């Protein structure tokens, strides 16, 4: 069986054919053009789909369905993209538009939810009864998968854990409120915390990895910590505290079997996961008869969304 | 059709027969005896069940199944009460023990989850696709119902929203951590905040409703606020702020169709709900295309757990 997955990002529309064994072939990419009409946007998505099918040597008529992961607020039941700030579209009936172009059934879901679905079906949370995916990037996104299906709430955006208030009245968030978890624990926050520590510590080894403040990345503090730098170790420790506080809330509320951490910061591997597991498992609700969740790094990195999109139809069976 | 519901509380085992239209008849109660054996405890539950059936004029053989709501950690799949601190039992196979005594299928679920199920099937959240029940009492408990079924996570205790950290490093919670929501927004917290305000305001009208500090209840500040007392109004306003901050997190994460507030404080009705709705809906993730959750007071009060327990089997169909 072949399934067509499409992952709409900020810059590219990625498409590929996924097979029954979760292997992927025929990857294709089309740039997201700025300021185009809805019709042109849908044409571009269909073009990416056809390119992927051609590349994989499969006819579109031979795919079971097309699954689309898209940022923004999606009504997955109707396939309507209700609102996507970055793309500038509102009330775009993506499902029916793409269905009309490709002649196959189309499923549409929020991209963060697709990434969670991908990790549950084919990645770090494979086979988990329940999983929470927390994607740490510019902000903190999330997705919830229960019994192999996305749980997306009334607005298609459940799992938006990044806007959990962790420090009421704390630092300003782009959402308009204060003290949201993502203001403290996103990659953006880590970079800010790294820059502040570098300015306060002109001799820190962090400067070796980022000769000027514009070069600071989410890796800078982790690298300098490995070099034995004390200021960097403090940045990492503080950052892990912020990350763990939000994760503990998530674990206590959801009791998921697996918490899957995605985004660039998850590439730090054990430097992130070992202390994070210790902090979360020490402080979440626990007891003799309480099973602890597994805390894992995402495995599919950039492809989780694509694979999850390709799984949308199967997950609903 | 008749369904047998059993609600095990701290003091009583309540049992009743529920009918297809959610009407309840044949209520019976048996005291929870202290220090009894597992066998005696199960015998008492079965006795309560038989008394309810007799009272309703129904034979036990004529009930479809028996549903049990019980405090503690329940493995609903196996019907085993893994751990219940107050009752003092561990690894008690409640499902099979009661099944053997009554000769009908038995379902077991955590009591907070049963209360949530009751409100979704027959109360304030009737028909909701997804609902979060938040019970504000000695602590803050919670239950999650999605598509008419309890979601209880790997430990049967998902929805334990009371132990969400809201003020990291804040006041000490009985769970061992600091700054949990329930330390600020439970009925216990409201009583503490009321007493503190009374001590600071010897002329407050709160003293009319509670002539000494031992008489303070969750109603004291609400009553004096209605009398026009400024100090009481401040207590209520601060308490609503604490309650709303946690609810906003719950709404942002779950995106439930209904948030149902249970426990004694929900009896305040509009004095609680009107400002609470305003605060939560103003500050949760919102936008032109985002549907807001309904925030409602629980309707079934003391019977939600019993009705939810009686619904357990039907909810799994």
Short mmCIF file of N, CA, C and O in Angstrom, two decimals, chain A residues 253, chain B residues 110-121 123-125 128 130-137 140-146 150-151 158-162 181 247 250 254 256-264 266 294 296-305 308:
data_model
loop_
_atom_site.label_atom_id
_atom_site.label_comp_id
_atom_site.label_asym_id
_atom_site.label_seq_id
_atom_site.Cartn_x
_atom_site.Cartn_y
_atom_site.Cartn_z
N UNK A 253 -0.55 15.73 34.38
CA UNK A 253 -1.88 15.91 33.81
C UNK A 253 -2.26 14.77 32.86
O UNK A 253 -3.34 14.24 32.92
N UNK B 110 -11.27 5.01 38.61
CA UNK B 110 -11.03 6.04 39.63
C UNK B 110 -12.28 6.91 39.84
O UNK B 110 -12.99 7.22 38.89
N UNK B 111 -12.55 7.30 41.08
CA UNK B 111 -13.79 8.01 41.39
C UNK B 111 -13.89 9.40 40.72
O UNK B 111 -14.97 9.79 40.28
N UNK B 112 -12.75 10.10 40.61
CA UNK B 112 -12.79 11.42 39.95
C UNK B 112 -13.14 11.25 38.46
O UNK B 112 -13.87 12.07 37.88
N UNK B 113 -12.61 10.18 37.86
CA UNK B 113 -12.93 9.92 36.46
C UNK B 113 -14.41 9.55 36.29
O UNK B 113 -15.04 9.95 35.31
N UNK B 114 -14.95 8.81 37.26
CA UNK B 114 -16.37 8.47 37.21
C UNK B 114 -17.23 9.74 37.30
O UNK B 114 -18.22 9.87 36.58
N UNK B 115 -16.85 10.67 38.17
CA UNK B 115 -17.61 11.92 38.30
C UNK B 115 -17.60 12.68 36.97
O UNK B 115 -18.63 13.20 36.53
N UNK B 116 -16.43 12.71 36.31
CA UNK B 116 -16.35 13.38 35.00
C UNK B 116 -17.27 12.68 34.00
O UNK B 116 -18.00 13.33 33.24
N UNK B 117 -17.26 11.37 34.02
CA UNK B 117 -18.09 10.59 33.10
C UNK B 117 -19.57 10.86 33.36
O UNK B 117 -20.36 11.03 32.43
N UNK B 118 -19.94 10.92 34.63
CA UNK B 118 -21.33 11.20 34.99
C UNK B 118 -21.79 12.55 34.44
O UNK B 118 -22.86 12.66 33.85
N UNK B 119 -20.96 13.57 34.60
CA UNK B 119 -21.35 14.91 34.12
C UNK B 119 -21.45 14.95 32.59
O UNK B 119 -22.26 15.68 32.04
N UNK B 120 -20.61 14.16 31.91
CA UNK B 120 -20.66 14.15 30.44
C UNK B 120 -21.88 13.40 29.93
O UNK B 120 -22.51 13.80 28.95
N UNK B 121 -22.25 12.31 30.60
CA UNK B 121 -23.38 11.52 30.10
C UNK B 121 -24.72 12.08 30.56
O UNK B 121 -25.71 11.98 29.84
N UNK B 123 -25.01 15.17 32.95
CA UNK B 123 -24.99 16.41 33.72
C UNK B 123 -24.62 17.63 32.89
O UNK B 123 -25.08 17.81 31.75
N UNK B 124 -23.78 18.48 33.47
CA UNK B 124 -23.48 19.79 32.90
C UNK B 124 -22.76 19.72 31.56
O UNK B 124 -22.80 20.67 30.78
N UNK B 125 -22.08 18.59 31.29
CA UNK B 125 -21.31 18.48 30.05
C UNK B 125 -21.98 17.50 29.09
O UNK B 125 -21.35 16.98 28.18
N UNK B 128 -20.97 16.43 25.42
CA UNK B 128 -19.74 17.09 24.97
C UNK B 128 -18.78 16.07 24.36
O UNK B 128 -18.64 14.96 24.85
N UNK B 130 -15.60 16.46 24.28
CA UNK B 130 -14.48 16.35 25.21
C UNK B 130 -14.79 17.25 26.40
O UNK B 130 -15.35 18.33 26.25
N UNK B 131 -14.44 16.78 27.57
CA UNK B 131 -14.72 17.56 28.78
C UNK B 131 -13.64 17.32 29.82
O UNK B 131 -13.06 16.24 29.91
N UNK B 132 -13.38 18.38 30.55
CA UNK B 132 -12.48 18.27 31.69
C UNK B 132 -13.30 18.63 32.91
O UNK B 132 -13.93 19.69 32.95
N UNK B 133 -13.31 17.73 33.89
CA UNK B 133 -14.00 18.02 35.14
C UNK B 133 -12.94 18.38 36.16
O UNK B 133 -11.97 17.65 36.33
N UNK B 134 -13.12 19.52 36.81
CA UNK B 134 -12.20 19.97 37.85
C UNK B 134 -12.98 20.03 39.15
O UNK B 134 -13.94 20.80 39.26
N UNK B 135 -12.63 19.19 40.09
CA UNK B 135 -13.35 19.15 41.36
C UNK B 135 -12.54 19.87 42.42
O UNK B 135 -11.43 19.49 42.74
N UNK B 136 -13.15 20.96 42.91
CA UNK B 136 -12.47 21.83 43.86
C UNK B 136 -12.97 21.50 45.26
O UNK B 136 -14.11 21.79 45.61
N UNK B 137 -12.14 20.83 46.03
CA UNK B 137 -12.53 20.46 47.39
C UNK B 137 -11.33 20.62 48.30
O UNK B 137 -10.62 21.62 48.21
N UNK B 140 -7.58 19.69 44.62
CA UNK B 140 -8.24 19.87 43.33
C UNK B 140 -8.02 18.58 42.54
O UNK B 140 -6.88 18.19 42.29
N UNK B 141 -9.12 17.91 42.21
CA UNK B 141 -9.02 16.69 41.43
C UNK B 141 -9.50 16.94 40.03
O UNK B 141 -10.06 18.01 39.73
N UNK B 142 -9.31 15.97 39.16
CA UNK B 142 -9.75 16.19 37.79
C UNK B 142 -10.01 14.89 37.08
O UNK B 142 -9.56 13.82 37.49
N UNK B 143 -10.77 14.99 36.01
CA UNK B 143 -11.04 13.83 35.18
C UNK B 143 -11.23 14.29 33.74
O UNK B 143 -11.74 15.38 33.50
N UNK B 144 -10.80 13.45 32.82
CA UNK B 144 -10.86 13.79 31.40
C UNK B 144 -11.76 12.79 30.69
O UNK B 144 -11.58 11.58 30.86
N UNK B 145 -12.71 13.29 29.90
CA UNK B 145 -13.56 12.40 29.11
C UNK B 145 -13.47 12.84 27.65
O UNK B 145 -13.67 14.01 27.34
N UNK B 146 -13.12 11.91 26.80
CA UNK B 146 -12.98 12.20 25.37
C UNK B 146 -13.88 11.23 24.61
O UNK B 146 -13.81 10.02 24.82
N UNK B 150 -13.64 7.70 29.46
CA UNK B 150 -12.62 8.23 30.36
C UNK B 150 -11.24 8.08 29.70
O UNK B 150 -10.92 7.03 29.13
N UNK B 151 -10.45 9.14 29.76
CA UNK B 151 -9.03 9.01 29.41
C UNK B 151 -8.27 9.05 30.72
O UNK B 151 -8.30 10.07 31.42
N UNK B 158 -4.78 10.18 35.10
CA UNK B 158 -4.61 11.38 34.28
C UNK B 158 -5.66 12.40 34.70
O UNK B 158 -6.69 12.04 35.27
N UNK B 159 -5.38 13.65 34.42
CA UNK B 159 -6.31 14.70 34.83
C UNK B 159 -6.04 15.18 36.24
O UNK B 159 -6.84 15.93 36.80
N UNK B 160 -4.94 14.78 36.82
CA UNK B 160 -4.60 15.25 38.18
C UNK B 160 -4.07 16.68 38.09
O UNK B 160 -2.92 16.98 38.41
N UNK B 161 -4.95 17.56 37.66
CA UNK B 161 -4.56 18.93 37.39
C UNK B 161 -4.17 19.70 38.65
O UNK B 161 -3.49 20.71 38.59
N UNK B 162 -4.61 19.24 39.80
CA UNK B 162 -4.32 19.95 41.06
C UNK B 162 -2.84 20.05 41.37
O UNK B 162 -2.41 20.96 42.08
N UNK B 181 -1.10 24.01 42.00
CA UNK B 181 -2.33 24.78 41.85
C UNK B 181 -3.24 24.63 43.07
O UNK B 181 -3.81 25.62 43.56
N UNK B 247 -7.11 27.10 35.33
CA UNK B 247 -8.10 26.72 34.31
C UNK B 247 -7.63 27.13 32.92
O UNK B 247 -7.85 26.42 31.95
N UNK B 250 -5.37 24.56 31.69
CA UNK B 250 -6.13 23.36 31.31
C UNK B 250 -6.79 23.55 29.94
O UNK B 250 -6.78 22.65 29.10
N UNK B 254 -5.85 21.22 26.78
CA UNK B 254 -6.84 20.22 26.36
C UNK B 254 -7.77 20.66 25.27
O UNK B 254 -8.34 19.84 24.58
N UNK B 256 -10.84 21.47 25.65
CA UNK B 256 -12.07 20.70 25.82
C UNK B 256 -13.27 21.52 25.42
O UNK B 256 -13.23 22.75 25.44
N UNK B 257 -14.33 20.83 25.06
CA UNK B 257 -15.56 21.54 24.71
C UNK B 257 -16.19 22.12 25.98
O UNK B 257 -16.72 23.23 25.94
N UNK B 258 -16.11 21.39 27.07
CA UNK B 258 -16.68 21.86 28.33
C UNK B 258 -15.68 21.70 29.47
O UNK B 258 -15.01 20.68 29.56
N UNK B 259 -15.58 22.72 30.29
CA UNK B 259 -14.88 22.60 31.56
C UNK B 259 -15.96 22.61 32.63
O UNK B 259 -16.77 23.55 32.68
N UNK B 260 -15.99 21.58 33.43
CA UNK B 260 -17.05 21.43 34.42
C UNK B 260 -16.41 21.57 35.81
O UNK B 260 -15.49 20.84 36.13
N UNK B 261 -16.92 22.52 36.59
CA UNK B 261 -16.36 22.78 37.91
C UNK B 261 -17.24 22.10 38.96
O UNK B 261 -18.43 22.41 39.06
N UNK B 262 -16.65 21.20 39.71
CA UNK B 262 -17.39 20.51 40.75
C UNK B 262 -16.85 20.86 42.13
O UNK B 262 -15.94 21.67 42.28
N UNK B 263 -17.43 20.24 43.14
CA UNK B 263 -17.02 20.51 44.52
C UNK B 263 -17.87 21.63 45.10
O UNK B 263 -18.59 22.32 44.38
N UNK B 264 -17.76 21.81 46.41
CA UNK B 264 -18.60 22.76 47.13
C UNK B 264 -18.62 24.15 46.53
O UNK B 264 -19.66 24.80 46.45
N UNK B 266 -18.56 25.15 43.62
CA UNK B 266 -19.40 25.33 42.43
C UNK B 266 -20.84 25.69 42.81
O UNK B 266 -21.60 26.17 41.97
N UNK B 294 -17.12 25.93 26.95
CA UNK B 294 -18.14 26.31 27.91
C UNK B 294 -17.60 26.00 29.31
O UNK B 294 -17.00 24.95 29.52
N UNK B 296 -18.88 25.44 33.03
CA UNK B 296 -20.15 25.18 33.70
C UNK B 296 -19.93 24.65 35.10
O UNK B 296 -18.91 24.03 35.38
N UNK B 297 -20.90 24.86 35.96
CA UNK B 297 -20.89 24.21 37.27
C UNK B 297 -21.42 22.79 37.13
O UNK B 297 -22.31 22.54 36.32
N UNK B 298 -20.84 21.88 37.88
CA UNK B 298 -21.34 20.50 37.88
C UNK B 298 -22.80 20.49 38.27
O UNK B 298 -23.24 21.33 39.06
N UNK B 299 -23.57 19.58 37.70
CA UNK B 299 -25.01 19.54 37.99
C UNK B 299 -25.41 18.39 38.88
O UNK B 299 -26.45 18.42 39.52
N UNK B 300 -24.59 17.35 38.90
CA UNK B 300 -25.03 16.13 39.59
C UNK B 300 -24.52 16.07 41.02
O UNK B 300 -24.82 15.13 41.75
N UNK B 301 -23.74 17.07 41.40
CA UNK B 301 -23.13 17.17 42.72
C UNK B 301 -22.76 15.80 43.27
O UNK B 301 -21.98 15.08 42.67
N UNK B 302 -23.31 15.40 44.40
CA UNK B 302 -22.88 14.17 45.05
C UNK B 302 -23.15 12.90 44.25
O UNK B 302 -22.60 11.85 44.56
N UNK B 303 -23.96 12.98 43.20
CA UNK B 303 -24.31 11.76 42.47
C UNK B 303 -23.51 11.54 41.20
O UNK B 303 -23.67 10.52 40.53
N UNK B 304 -22.64 12.48 40.84
CA UNK B 304 -21.89 12.34 39.58
C UNK B 304 -21.07 11.06 39.56
O UNK B 304 -21.05 10.33 38.57
N UNK B 305 -20.42 10.77 40.69
CA UNK B 305 -19.57 9.58 40.76
C UNK B 305 -20.37 8.30 40.62
O UNK B 305 -19.96 7.36 39.94
N UNK B 308 -21.67 8.13 37.00
CA UNK B 308 -20.54 7.80 36.12
C UNK B 308 -20.14 6.35 36.27
O UNK B 308 -19.87 5.67 35.27
#
